[in-house]
Short mmCIF file of C-alpha atoms in Angstrom, two decimals:
data_model
loop_
_atom_site.label_atom_id
_atom_site.label_comp_id
_atom_site.label_asym_id
_atom_site.label_seq_id
_atom_site.Cartn_x
_atom_site.Cartn_y
_atom_site.Cartn_z
CA LEU A 1 120.08 88.29 63.27
CA ARG A 2 122.30 88.62 66.35
CA THR A 3 122.68 92.40 65.88
CA ARG A 4 118.93 92.84 65.54
CA LEU A 5 118.25 90.74 68.61
CA ARG A 6 120.77 92.82 70.52
CA GLN A 7 118.95 96.00 69.44
CA LEU A 8 115.65 94.56 70.63
CA THR A 9 116.97 93.36 74.00
CA GLN A 10 118.42 96.85 74.49
CA VAL A 11 114.90 98.26 74.24
CA MET A 12 113.44 95.71 76.64
CA SER A 13 116.25 95.41 79.18
CA PHE A 14 117.32 97.59 82.07
CA THR A 15 119.59 100.42 81.01
CA ALA A 16 121.63 102.81 83.15
CA SER A 17 118.85 105.40 82.88
CA SER A 18 116.15 102.94 84.02
CA ILE A 19 118.29 102.02 87.05
CA ALA A 20 118.86 105.72 87.82
CA SER A 21 115.12 106.45 87.68
CA VAL A 22 114.32 103.52 90.00
CA LEU A 23 116.87 104.79 92.51
CA SER A 24 116.18 108.46 91.77
CA ASP A 25 115.57 109.45 95.39
CA ARG A 26 119.09 108.28 96.26
CA VAL A 27 120.96 109.93 93.37
CA PRO A 28 122.12 113.57 93.67
CA ASP A 29 119.92 116.00 91.71
CA GLY A 30 122.46 117.15 89.15
CA GLN A 31 123.17 113.62 87.91
CA LEU A 32 119.67 112.87 86.65
CA GLY A 33 117.72 113.85 83.58
CA PRO A 34 114.43 115.75 83.96
CA ASP A 35 112.24 112.66 83.41
CA THR A 36 113.68 110.35 86.04
CA ARG A 37 111.52 111.50 88.96
CA ARG A 38 108.24 111.33 87.07
CA HIS A 39 107.11 107.87 88.09
CA LEU A 40 105.23 106.94 91.24
CA LYS A 41 106.98 105.48 94.22
CA SER A 42 106.37 101.81 94.95
CA SER A 43 103.33 101.32 97.18
CA LEU A 44 101.06 98.45 98.31
CA GLY A 45 98.11 100.30 96.80
CA TYR A 46 97.00 103.30 94.77
CA GLU A 47 93.73 105.20 94.70
CA ILE A 48 92.56 106.54 91.33
CA THR A 49 90.03 109.37 91.21
CA PHE A 50 88.37 110.57 88.00
CA SER A 51 86.88 114.05 88.40
CA LEU A 52 84.68 115.96 85.98
CA LEU A 53 85.02 119.71 86.54
CA ASN A 54 82.09 121.76 85.33
CA PRO A 55 82.72 125.40 86.29
CA ASP A 56 79.67 126.68 84.36
CA PRO A 57 76.66 124.37 84.99
CA LYS A 58 74.28 127.16 83.94
CA SER A 59 75.64 126.89 80.38
CA HIS A 60 76.65 123.20 80.20
CA ALA A 61 74.78 120.12 81.43
CA VAL A 62 77.64 117.63 81.08
CA HIS A 63 77.08 113.87 81.11
CA TRP A 64 79.95 111.35 81.19
CA ASP A 65 79.49 107.60 81.35
CA ILE A 66 82.46 107.14 83.66
CA GLU A 67 81.41 103.80 85.16
CA ASN A 68 81.13 102.10 81.80
CA ALA A 69 84.37 103.73 80.57
CA VAL A 70 86.31 102.55 83.66
CA ASN A 71 85.00 98.99 83.29
CA ARG A 72 85.80 98.92 79.61
CA TYR A 73 89.15 100.73 79.35
CA VAL A 74 90.72 101.12 82.80
CA GLN A 75 89.83 97.84 84.53
CA PRO A 76 91.74 95.56 82.08
CA VAL A 77 94.90 97.62 82.72
CA LEU A 78 94.40 97.50 86.51
CA ASP A 79 93.73 93.74 86.37
CA LYS A 80 97.11 93.29 84.74
CA LEU A 81 98.76 95.65 87.22
CA SER A 82 97.21 93.77 90.16
CA LEU A 83 100.51 91.84 90.50
CA VAL A 84 102.17 95.13 91.43
CA ALA A 85 99.60 96.70 93.79
CA ASN A 86 95.95 96.96 94.84
CA PHE A 87 93.85 99.63 93.15
CA SER A 88 90.63 101.39 94.07
CA VAL A 89 88.79 103.65 91.63
CA ASP A 90 86.22 106.35 92.29
CA SER A 91 84.75 109.32 90.45
CA GLN A 92 83.11 112.63 91.23
CA ILE A 93 81.61 115.67 89.53
CA LEU A 94 82.62 119.09 90.85
CA TYR A 95 80.54 122.14 89.97
CA TYR A 96 81.87 125.72 89.92
CA ALA A 97 85.45 124.42 90.21
CA VAL A 98 87.74 126.67 88.19
CA LEU A 99 91.41 126.36 87.24
CA GLY A 100 93.80 128.67 89.05
CA VAL A 101 94.94 130.50 85.90
CA THR A 102 93.02 132.97 83.75
CA PRO A 103 93.64 132.04 80.09
CA ARG A 104 94.53 134.80 77.64
CA PHE A 105 92.39 135.53 74.60
CA ASP A 106 94.02 135.10 71.20
CA LYS A 107 92.39 137.31 68.52
CA GLU A 108 93.81 135.39 65.55
CA SER A 109 92.26 132.06 66.48
CA SER A 110 89.31 133.52 68.47
CA SER A 111 90.20 131.13 71.28
CA PHE A 112 91.68 131.16 74.77
CA LEU A 113 95.19 129.89 75.46
CA MET A 114 96.99 128.49 78.49
CA SER A 115 100.78 128.36 78.20
CA ALA A 116 102.99 125.56 79.54
CA HIS A 117 104.68 127.75 82.17
CA SER A 118 101.32 128.59 83.78
CA LEU A 119 100.25 124.94 84.13
CA PRO A 120 101.85 124.33 87.57
CA HIS A 121 99.54 127.05 88.98
CA VAL A 122 96.45 125.30 87.62
CA ILE A 123 96.55 122.41 90.09
CA ASN A 124 96.66 124.03 93.56
CA PRO A 125 93.21 125.70 93.65
CA VAL A 126 91.58 122.61 92.11
CA GLU A 127 93.33 120.24 94.53
CA ALA A 128 91.68 121.96 97.48
CA ARG A 129 88.32 120.90 96.03
CA LEU A 130 89.26 117.28 95.25
CA GLY A 131 89.39 116.20 98.88
CA SER A 132 90.54 112.67 98.10
CA SER A 133 94.11 112.61 99.41
CA ALA A 134 93.26 113.80 102.94
CA ALA A 135 91.90 110.47 104.19
CA SER A 136 93.91 108.17 101.94
CA LEU A 137 96.50 105.64 103.13
CA TYR A 138 97.86 105.23 99.62
CA PRO A 139 99.08 107.60 96.88
CA VAL A 140 96.14 109.17 95.01
CA LEU A 141 96.21 109.59 91.23
CA ASN A 142 93.94 112.35 89.98
CA PHE A 143 92.55 112.45 86.46
CA LEU A 144 90.59 115.63 85.80
CA LEU A 145 88.35 116.35 82.83
CA TYR A 146 87.78 120.11 82.63
CA VAL A 147 84.94 121.55 80.54
CA PRO A 148 85.80 125.28 80.23
CA GLU A 149 83.12 127.85 81.07
CA ARG A 150 81.35 129.47 78.14
CA SER A 151 83.20 132.76 78.60
CA HIS A 152 86.59 130.97 78.17
CA SER A 153 85.68 128.61 75.30
CA PRO A 154 87.31 127.17 73.31
CA LEU A 155 90.39 126.75 75.54
CA TYR A 156 93.67 125.29 74.25
CA ILE A 157 96.93 124.32 75.97
CA GLN A 158 100.20 125.45 74.37
CA ASP A 159 103.56 123.72 74.80
CA LYS A 160 106.84 125.50 75.65
CA ASP A 161 107.30 126.51 72.00
CA GLY A 162 103.81 128.01 71.75
CA ALA A 163 102.43 125.16 69.61
CA PRO A 164 99.01 123.67 70.47
CA VAL A 165 99.14 120.37 72.39
CA ASN A 166 97.36 117.69 70.32
CA THR A 167 95.63 116.00 73.25
CA ASN A 168 94.77 119.34 74.95
CA ALA A 169 96.01 117.71 78.16
CA PHE A 170 99.03 117.69 80.47
CA HIS A 171 100.23 115.47 83.28
CA SER A 172 101.95 116.25 86.54
CA PRO A 173 104.53 113.69 87.76
CA ARG A 174 103.37 111.61 90.75
CA TRP A 175 100.08 113.54 90.87
CA GLY A 176 97.94 112.80 87.78
CA GLY A 177 96.68 114.56 84.69
CA ILE A 178 94.23 117.18 83.41
CA MET A 179 92.45 117.21 80.05
CA VAL A 180 90.55 120.23 78.71
CA TYR A 181 87.39 119.18 76.89
CA ASN A 182 85.94 121.91 74.66
CA VAL A 183 82.23 122.04 73.93
CA GLU A 184 81.08 123.18 70.50
CA ALA A 185 79.29 126.53 70.58
CA PRO A 186 75.58 126.26 69.73
CA ALA A 187 74.73 126.90 66.08
CA SER A 188 72.16 129.56 66.93
CA PRO A 189 72.74 132.30 69.52
CA GLN A 190 69.15 131.78 70.73
CA ALA A 191 69.86 128.16 71.77
CA SER A 192 68.42 127.38 75.19
CA LEU A 193 70.86 126.88 78.06
CA PRO A 194 72.18 124.73 79.59
CA LEU A 195 73.50 122.87 76.53
CA HIS A 196 73.39 119.09 76.87
CA VAL A 197 76.93 117.69 76.47
CA ASP A 198 77.71 113.97 76.04
CA VAL A 199 81.43 113.40 76.64
CA ASP A 200 83.23 111.20 74.09
CA MET A 201 84.72 108.76 76.63
CA VAL A 202 86.92 106.94 74.08
CA ARG A 203 88.85 110.14 73.35
CA VAL A 204 89.13 110.96 77.06
CA MET A 205 90.22 107.48 78.14
CA GLU A 206 92.93 107.33 75.46
CA VAL A 207 94.51 110.38 77.09
CA PHE A 208 94.03 109.24 80.70
CA LEU A 209 95.45 105.77 80.01
CA ALA A 210 98.50 107.29 78.31
CA GLN A 211 98.97 109.48 81.41
CA LEU A 212 98.53 106.47 83.70
CA ARG A 213 101.32 104.68 81.83
CA LEU A 214 103.58 107.73 82.19
CA LEU A 215 102.92 107.89 85.93
CA PHE A 216 104.05 104.27 86.27
CA GLY A 217 107.15 104.91 84.16
CA LEU A 218 105.79 102.91 81.20
CA SER A 219 106.57 105.39 78.44
CA ARG A 220 106.79 104.08 74.89
CA GLU A 221 110.27 102.93 73.98
CA GLU A 222 112.09 104.20 70.90
CA LEU A 223 112.30 101.20 68.60
CA PRO A 224 114.87 100.75 65.84
CA PRO A 225 113.30 101.34 62.40
CA GLU A 226 111.48 98.36 60.83
CA PHE A 227 110.76 96.85 64.25
CA LEU A 228 107.13 96.13 65.05
CA LEU A 229 105.91 95.53 68.59
CA GLU A 230 102.68 93.63 69.08
CA SER A 231 100.01 95.94 70.47
CA PRO A 232 99.32 95.35 74.18
CA GLY A 233 95.64 95.29 73.20
CA ASN A 234 92.92 96.01 75.71
CA GLU A 235 95.23 95.36 78.66
CA GLY A 236 97.17 98.55 77.90
CA LEU A 237 100.62 97.11 78.71
CA ALA A 238 102.67 94.27 77.31
CA ASP A 239 104.04 91.37 79.42
CA TRP A 240 107.61 92.64 79.12
CA GLU A 241 106.51 96.09 80.33
CA LEU A 242 104.89 94.47 83.36
CA ASP A 243 108.16 92.59 83.96
CA ARG A 244 110.06 95.87 83.89
CA LEU A 245 107.63 97.37 86.37
CA LEU A 246 107.97 94.40 88.74
CA TRP A 247 111.74 94.64 88.42
CA ALA A 248 111.74 98.40 89.07
CA HIS A 249 109.51 98.13 92.16
CA THR A 250 111.58 95.22 93.51
CA MET A 251 114.81 97.20 93.07
CA GLU A 252 113.27 100.24 94.74
CA ASN A 253 112.02 98.17 97.70
CA ILE A 254 115.39 96.43 98.16
CA ALA A 255 117.10 99.84 98.15
CA THR A 256 114.60 101.17 100.71
CA VAL A 257 115.12 98.14 102.97
CA SER A 258 118.92 98.45 102.86
CA THR A 259 118.79 102.20 103.59
CA THR A 260 116.40 101.70 106.53
CA LEU A 261 118.38 98.81 108.03
CA THR A 262 121.68 100.68 107.62
CA SER A 263 120.27 103.73 109.44
CA LEU A 264 118.96 101.46 112.20
CA ALA A 265 122.34 99.74 112.58
CA GLN A 266 124.14 103.11 112.73
CA LEU A 267 121.69 104.33 115.38
CA LEU A 268 122.22 101.21 117.52
CA ASP A 269 126.01 101.59 117.24
CA LYS A 270 125.70 105.06 118.76
CA ILE A 271 123.45 103.98 121.64
CA GLY A 272 125.19 100.99 123.24
CA ASN A 273 122.77 100.32 126.09
CA ILE A 274 119.48 100.40 124.14
CA VAL A 275 117.03 97.54 124.83
CA ILE A 276 115.73 95.81 121.71
CA LYS A 277 112.60 93.72 122.22
CA ASP A 278 112.40 90.23 120.71
CA ASP A 279 109.59 91.17 118.31
CA VAL A 280 111.66 94.07 116.89
CA ALA A 281 114.71 91.81 116.58
CA SER A 282 112.72 89.18 114.67
CA GLU A 283 111.36 91.90 112.33
CA VAL A 284 114.95 92.94 111.57
CA TYR A 285 116.07 89.34 110.96
CA GLN A 286 113.06 88.77 108.71
CA ALA A 287 113.76 91.99 106.75
CA VAL A 288 117.41 91.00 106.16
CA ALA A 289 116.44 87.46 105.11
CA SER A 290 113.69 88.76 102.78
CA ALA A 291 116.03 91.24 101.13
CA GLN A 292 118.67 88.54 100.57
CA THR A 293 116.06 86.17 99.10
CA ALA A 294 114.73 88.94 96.84
CA VAL A 295 118.24 89.68 95.52
CA ALA A 296 118.85 85.96 94.87
CA GLU A 297 115.50 85.53 93.10
CA LEU A 298 116.13 88.65 91.04
CA ALA A 299 119.54 87.31 89.97
CA MET A 300 117.83 84.16 88.67
CA GLY A 301 115.24 86.23 86.81
CA HIS A 302 112.30 85.13 88.99
CA LEU A 303 110.63 88.51 88.99
CA HIS A 304 107.31 87.59 90.63
CA SER A 305 108.81 85.78 93.61
CA ALA A 306 111.52 88.46 94.01
CA PHE A 307 108.81 91.14 94.10
CA GLN A 308 106.68 89.17 96.57
#
């Protein structure tokens, strides 16, 4: 039993790689794996924007019940994450917004393909239309549902090896995710346009919630065979995953505090005659005391109070 418990605690505890990813901005580039800089930086709040992109409204009249889908699938996850940060959610529909890459036609499958290496070029032109990050105080997470125009349908994303991506979606670290939603061609060529399209929100939200987990560094852990983890249910993340997130954000904040205070101390050493006002001095004392308390609370395993 002891060996099995050790295997399980390995999965749920903080490994060298999880520490490296938390402190990724302070570790030289060459020493980190490709996945360590994927997750979002710790912030007091995040803004989440769901955008439906309909580049061809003459052919497709697309309807998505985004409000109901957010309340049903996204809100339970955000309620659980409310210990970590504040969240605001909004949505928009953008017409005539196209991706920045022209897909190539594949004769064999009679479909259009977008390869993995072209995906970074997809985001820039679309981002100019999103308009959400300009006025935001907090990091913005973008989730885009793209219904391809009729002349580029059906459209599929390929991975690096040229295989189709099951979800027909991809995510961009610290930015968000895009899902391509193909519309079935009408049975008869004489069908009147625009076609009415009802988006299957369950399928879409499964993808967006998986991407949201990735952005927060909550990827699924590799479990030893024969181990079963209870499903996190409607909340989308288990208690121990929330603990890991609190721990990671606390570590990141402590590291940021120590870096900032060290730079300040070095600056003051260089300028001997600088005047420091009482309010600035008390901020510094408070920051040092808070960091020391956080470290002590963390050592005792009191994650919530350490994070606070």
